[in-house]
């Protein structure tokens, strides 16, 4: 009975109008940070594409863009209040850690190649 009550309380947190959830997301610090993170990853992808790098670098950055877009859409539509079986803050923390490790590896590999253009280094 306590689990049913908790589930009902979590669902009550979902805004009735989508525009309220969009407004709440874009004015929270986590929303702004996710948008900035998405912008930086798209910038790295643009640098990798213009420098004509290996497809692996492009694939990793596209994967990270998809994951960040998933979290942004989930938080904008407040779906994280409906899916209470997942701990969203822990999932977001794990995602940030894995993203940092993948992009650090990409940056290290990008810095080791000397014959590339400067945009390749900027993407790394």
Coordinates of N, CA and C in Angstrom, one line a residue:
X1 N 0.8 -1.2 0.0 CA 0.0 0.0 0.0 C 0.9 1.3 0.0
X2 N 2.0 1.2 0.7 CA 2.9 2.4 0.7 C 3.5 2.6 -0.7
X3 N 3.8 1.5 -1.4 CA 4.3 1.7 -2.7 C 3.3 2.3 -3.7
X4 N 2.1 1.9 -3.5 CA 1.0 2.5 -4.4 C 0.9 4.0 -4.1
X5 N 0.9 4.3 -2.8 CA 0.8 5.7 -2.4 C 2.0 6.6 -2.9
X6 N 3.2 6.0 -2.9 CA 4.4 6.7 -3.4 C 4.3 6.9 -4.9
X7 N 3.8 5.9 -5.6 CA 3.6 6.0 -7.0 C 2.6 7.1 -7.4
X8 N 1.6 7.2 -6.6 CA 0.6 8.2 -6.9 C 1.1 9.6 -6.6
X9 N 2.0 9.7 -5.6 CA 2.6 11.0 -5.3 C 3.6 11.4 -6.4
X10 N 4.3 10.5 -6.9 CA 5.3 10.8 -8.0 C 4.5 11.2 -9.3
X11 N 3.4 10.5 -9.6 CA 2.7 10.9 -10.8 C 2.0 12.3 -10.6
X12 N 1.7 12.7 -9.4 CA 1.1 14.0 -9.2 C 2.1 15.1 -9.4
X13 N 3.4 14.8 -9.5 CA 4.4 15.8 -9.8 C 4.4 16.2 -11.3
X14 N 3.8 15.4 -12.1 CA 3.9 15.7 -13.6 C 3.0 16.9 -13.9
X15 N 3.5 17.9 -14.5 CA 2.7 19.1 -14.9 C 1.6 18.7 -15.9
X16 N 0.5 19.4 -15.8 CA -0.7 19.1 -16.6 C -0.4 19.6 -18.0
X17 N 0.3 20.7 -18.2 CA 0.6 21.2 -19.5 C 2.1 21.0 -19.9
X18 N 2.3 20.7 -21.1 CA 3.7 20.5 -21.5 C 4.5 21.7 -21.5
X19 N 3.9 22.9 -21.7 CA 4.7 24.1 -21.7 C 5.2 24.4 -20.4
X20 N 4.5 24.0 -19.3 CA 5.1 24.2 -18.0 C 6.3 23.3 -17.8
X21 N 6.3 22.1 -18.3 CA 7.5 21.3 -18.1 C 8.7 21.8 -18.9
X22 N 8.4 22.3 -20.1 CA 9.5 22.9 -20.9 C 10.1 24.1 -20.2
X23 N 9.3 25.0 -19.6 CA 9.7 26.2 -18.9 C 10.5 25.8 -17.7
X24 N 10.0 24.8 -17.0 CA 10.8 24.3 -15.8 C 12.1 23.7 -16.1
X25 N 12.2 23.0 -17.2 CA 13.5 22.4 -17.6 C 14.5 23.4 -18.0
X26 N 14.1 24.4 -18.9 CA 15.1 25.3 -19.4 C 15.5 26.3 -18.4
X27 N 14.8 26.5 -17.3 CA 15.3 27.5 -16.3 C 15.9 26.8 -15.0
X28 N 16.0 25.5 -15.0 CA 16.8 24.8 -14.0 C 18.2 24.7 -14.4
X29 N 19.1 24.7 -13.4 CA 20.6 24.6 -13.7 C 20.9 23.3 -14.4
X30 N 20.2 22.2 -14.1 CA 20.5 20.9 -14.8 C 20.1 21.0 -16.2
X31 N 19.0 21.7 -16.5 CA 18.6 21.8 -17.9 C 19.6 22.6 -18.7
X32 N 20.0 23.7 -18.1 CA 21.0 24.6 -18.8 C 22.3 23.8 -19.1
X33 N 22.7 23.1 -18.1 CA 24.0 22.3 -18.2 C 23.8 21.2 -19.3
X34 N 22.7 20.6 -19.4 CA 22.5 19.6 -20.4 C 22.4 20.2 -21.8
X35 N 21.9 21.4 -22.0 CA 21.9 22.1 -23.3 C 23.3 22.5 -23.6
X36 N 24.0 23.0 -22.7 CA 25.4 23.3 -22.9 C 26.3 22.1 -23.3
X37 N 26.0 21.0 -22.6 CA 26.7 19.8 -22.9 C 26.4 19.3 -24.3
X38 N 25.1 19.4 -24.7 CA 24.7 19.0 -26.1 C 25.4 19.9 -27.1
X39 N 25.5 21.2 -26.8 CA 26.2 22.1 -27.7 C 27.6 21.8 -27.9
X40 N 28.3 21.5 -26.8 CA 29.7 21.2 -26.9 C 30.0 19.9 -27.7
X41 N 29.1 18.9 -27.5 CA 29.3 17.6 -28.2 C 29.0 17.8 -29.7
X42 N 28.0 18.6 -30.0 CA 27.7 18.9 -31.4 C 28.8 19.7 -32.1
X43 N 29.5 20.6 -31.3 CA 30.6 21.3 -31.8 C 31.8 20.4 -32.1
X44 N 32.0 19.4 -31.2 CA 33.1 18.4 -31.4 C 32.8 17.6 -32.6
X45 N 31.5 17.2 -32.8 CA 31.1 16.5 -34.0 C 31.4 17.2 -35.3
X46 N 31.0 18.5 -35.2 CA 31.3 19.4 -36.4 C 32.8 19.4 -36.7
X47 N 33.6 19.6 -35.7 CA 35.0 19.6 -35.9 C 35.5 18.3 -36.5
X48 N 35.0 17.2 -36.0 CA 35.5 15.9 -36.5 C 35.0 15.7 -37.9
X49 N 33.8 16.1 -38.3 CA 33.4 15.9 -39.6 C 34.1 16.8 -40.6
X50 N 34.4 18.0 -40.3 CA 35.1 18.9 -41.2 C 36.6 18.5 -41.3
X51 N 37.2 17.9 -40.3 CA 38.6 17.4 -40.4 C 38.7 16.1 -41.0
X52 N 37.6 15.4 -41.4 CA 37.5 14.1 -42.1 C 38.3 13.1 -41.3
X53 N 37.9 12.9 -40.0 CA 38.6 12.0 -39.1 C 38.0 10.5 -39.4
X54 N 38.6 9.6 -38.6 CA 38.1 8.3 -38.6 C 36.7 8.2 -38.2
X55 N 35.9 7.2 -38.7 CA 34.5 7.1 -38.4 C 34.3 6.7 -37.0
X56 N 35.2 6.2 -36.3 CA 35.1 5.8 -34.9 C 34.8 7.1 -34.0
X57 N 35.6 8.1 -34.3 CA 35.4 9.4 -33.5 C 34.0 10.0 -33.8
X58 N 33.6 9.9 -35.0 CA 32.3 10.5 -35.3 C 31.2 9.6 -34.7
X59 N 31.4 8.3 -34.7 CA 30.3 7.4 -34.1 C 30.2 7.6 -32.6
X60 N 31.3 7.8 -31.9 CA 31.2 8.0 -30.5 C 30.5 9.3 -30.2
X61 N 30.8 10.3 -30.9 CA 30.2 11.6 -30.6 C 28.7 11.6 -31.0
X62 N 28.3 10.9 -32.0 CA 26.9 10.7 -32.4 C 26.2 9.9 -31.3
X63 N 26.8 8.9 -30.8 CA 26.3 8.1 -29.7 C 26.0 9.0 -28.5
X64 N 27.0 9.8 -28.1 CA 26.8 10.7 -27.0 C 25.7 11.7 -27.2
X65 N 25.6 12.2 -28.4 CA 24.5 13.2 -28.8 C 23.2 12.5 -28.6
X66 N 23.0 11.2 -29.0 CA 21.8 10.5 -28.8 C 21.4 10.3 -27.4
X67 N 22.4 10.0 -26.6 CA 22.2 9.7 -25.1 C 21.8 11.0 -24.5
X68 N 22.5 12.1 -24.8 CA 22.1 13.4 -24.1 C 20.7 13.9 -24.6
X69 N 20.4 13.6 -25.9 CA 19.0 14.0 -26.3 C 18.0 13.2 -25.6
X70 N 18.3 11.9 -25.4 CA 17.3 11.1 -24.6 C 17.1 11.6 -23.2
X71 N 18.1 12.0 -22.5 CA 17.9 12.6 -21.2 C 17.2 14.0 -21.3
X72 N 17.5 14.8 -22.3 CA 16.8 16.1 -22.4 C 15.4 15.9 -22.6
X73 N 15.0 15.0 -23.5 CA 13.6 14.7 -23.8 C 12.9 14.1 -22.6
X74 N 13.6 13.2 -21.9 CA 13.0 12.6 -20.7 C 12.7 13.7 -19.7
X75 N 13.6 14.6 -19.5 CA 13.4 15.6 -18.4 C 12.5 16.7 -18.9
X76 N 12.5 17.0 -20.2 CA 11.5 18.1 -20.7 C 10.1 17.6 -20.6
X77 N 9.8 16.4 -20.9 CA 8.5 15.8 -20.9 C 8.1 15.3 -19.5
X78 N 9.0 15.4 -18.5 CA 8.9 15.0 -17.2 C 8.5 13.5 -17.1
X79 N 9.1 12.7 -18.0 CA 8.8 11.3 -18.0 C 9.5 10.6 -16.8
X80 N 10.5 11.3 -16.2 CA 11.2 10.7 -15.1 C 10.3 10.6 -13.8
X81 N 9.2 11.4 -13.8 CA 8.3 11.2 -12.7 C 7.4 10.0 -12.9
X82 N 7.2 9.6 -14.1 CA 6.3 8.5 -14.4 C 7.0 7.2 -14.3
X83 N 8.3 7.2 -14.6 CA 9.1 5.9 -14.5 C 9.9 5.9 -13.2
X84 N 9.2 5.7 -12.1 CA 9.8 5.8 -10.8 C 10.6 4.5 -10.4
X85 N 10.6 3.5 -11.3 CA 11.4 2.3 -11.0 C 12.9 2.5 -11.2
X86 N 13.2 3.6 -11.9 CA 14.6 4.0 -12.1 C 15.0 5.1 -11.2
X87 N 16.2 5.1 -10.8 CA 16.8 6.2 -10.0 C 17.5 7.1 -11.0
X88 N 16.8 8.2 -11.5 CA 17.2 9.0 -12.6 C 18.5 9.8 -12.2
X89 N 18.6 10.2 -11.0 CA 19.8 11.0 -10.7 C 21.0 10.1 -10.7
X90 N 20.9 8.9 -10.2 CA 22.0 7.9 -10.3 C 22.3 7.6 -11.8
X91 N 21.3 7.3 -12.6 CA 21.4 7.0 -14.0 C 22.1 8.2 -14.7
X92 N 21.8 9.4 -14.4 CA 22.4 10.6 -15.0 C 23.9 10.7 -14.6
X93 N 24.2 10.4 -13.3 CA 25.5 10.4 -12.9 C 26.4 9.4 -13.6
X94 N 25.9 8.2 -13.7 CA 26.6 7.1 -14.4 C 26.8 7.5 -15.8
X95 N 25.8 8.1 -16.5 CA 25.9 8.5 -17.9 C 27.0 9.6 -18.0
X96 N 27.1 10.5 -17.1 CA 28.1 11.6 -17.2 C 29.5 11.0 -17.0
X97 N 29.6 10.0 -16.1 CA 30.9 9.4 -15.9 C 31.4 8.6 -17.2
X98 N 30.5 7.8 -17.7 CA 30.8 7.0 -18.9 C 31.1 8.0 -20.1
X99 N 30.3 9.1 -20.2 CA 30.6 10.0 -21.3 C 32.0 10.7 -21.1
X100 N 32.3 11.0 -19.9 CA 33.6 11.6 -19.7 C 34.7 10.7 -20.0
X101 N 34.6 9.4 -19.7 CA 35.6 8.4 -20.0 C 35.8 8.3 -21.5
X102 N 34.6 8.1 -22.2 CA 34.7 7.9 -23.7 C 35.3 9.1 -24.4
X103 N 34.8 10.3 -24.0 CA 35.3 11.5 -24.7 C 36.8 11.8 -24.3
X104 N 37.2 11.4 -23.1 CA 38.6 11.6 -22.7 C 39.5 10.7 -23.6
X105 N 39.0 9.4 -23.8 CA 39.8 8.5 -24.7 C 39.8 9.1 -26.1
X106 N 38.7 9.6 -26.6 CA 38.7 10.2 -27.9 C 39.7 11.4 -28.0
X107 N 39.7 12.2 -27.0 CA 40.6 13.4 -26.9 C 42.0 13.0 -26.9
X108 N 42.4 12.0 -26.1 CA 43.7 11.5 -26.1 C 44.2 10.9 -27.4
X109 N 43.3 10.1 -28.1 CA 43.6 9.6 -29.4 C 43.7 10.7 -30.4
X110 N 42.9 11.7 -30.3 CA 43.0 12.8 -31.3 C 44.2 13.6 -31.1
X111 N 44.7 13.7 -29.9 CA 46.0 14.5 -29.7 C 47.2 13.7 -30.2
X112 N 47.1 12.4 -30.3 CA 48.3 11.6 -30.7 C 48.6 11.7 -32.2
X113 N 47.6 12.0 -33.0 CA 47.8 12.0 -34.4 C 48.3 13.4 -34.8
X114 N 49.5 13.5 -35.3 CA 50.1 14.8 -35.6 C 49.8 15.3 -37.0
X115 N 49.4 14.4 -38.0 CA 49.3 14.9 -39.3 C 47.9 15.5 -39.6
X116 N 47.1 15.6 -38.7 CA 45.7 16.1 -38.9 C 45.7 17.6 -38.8
X117 N 44.5 18.2 -39.2 CA 44.3 19.6 -39.2 C 44.0 20.1 -37.8
X118 N 43.9 21.4 -37.6 CA 43.7 22.0 -36.3 C 42.2 21.7 -35.8
X119 N 41.3 21.5 -36.7 CA 39.9 21.3 -36.3 C 39.8 19.9 -35.6
X120 N 40.7 19.0 -36.0 CA 40.7 17.7 -35.4 C 41.1 17.8 -33.9
X121 N 42.1 18.7 -33.6 CA 42.5 18.9 -32.3 C 41.4 19.6 -31.5
X122 N 40.7 20.6 -32.1 CA 39.6 21.3 -31.5 C 38.5 20.3 -31.1
X123 N 38.2 19.4 -32.0 CA 37.2 18.4 -31.7 C 37.6 17.5 -30.5
X124 N 38.8 17.2 -30.5 CA 39.3 16.3 -29.4 C 39.3 17.1 -28.1

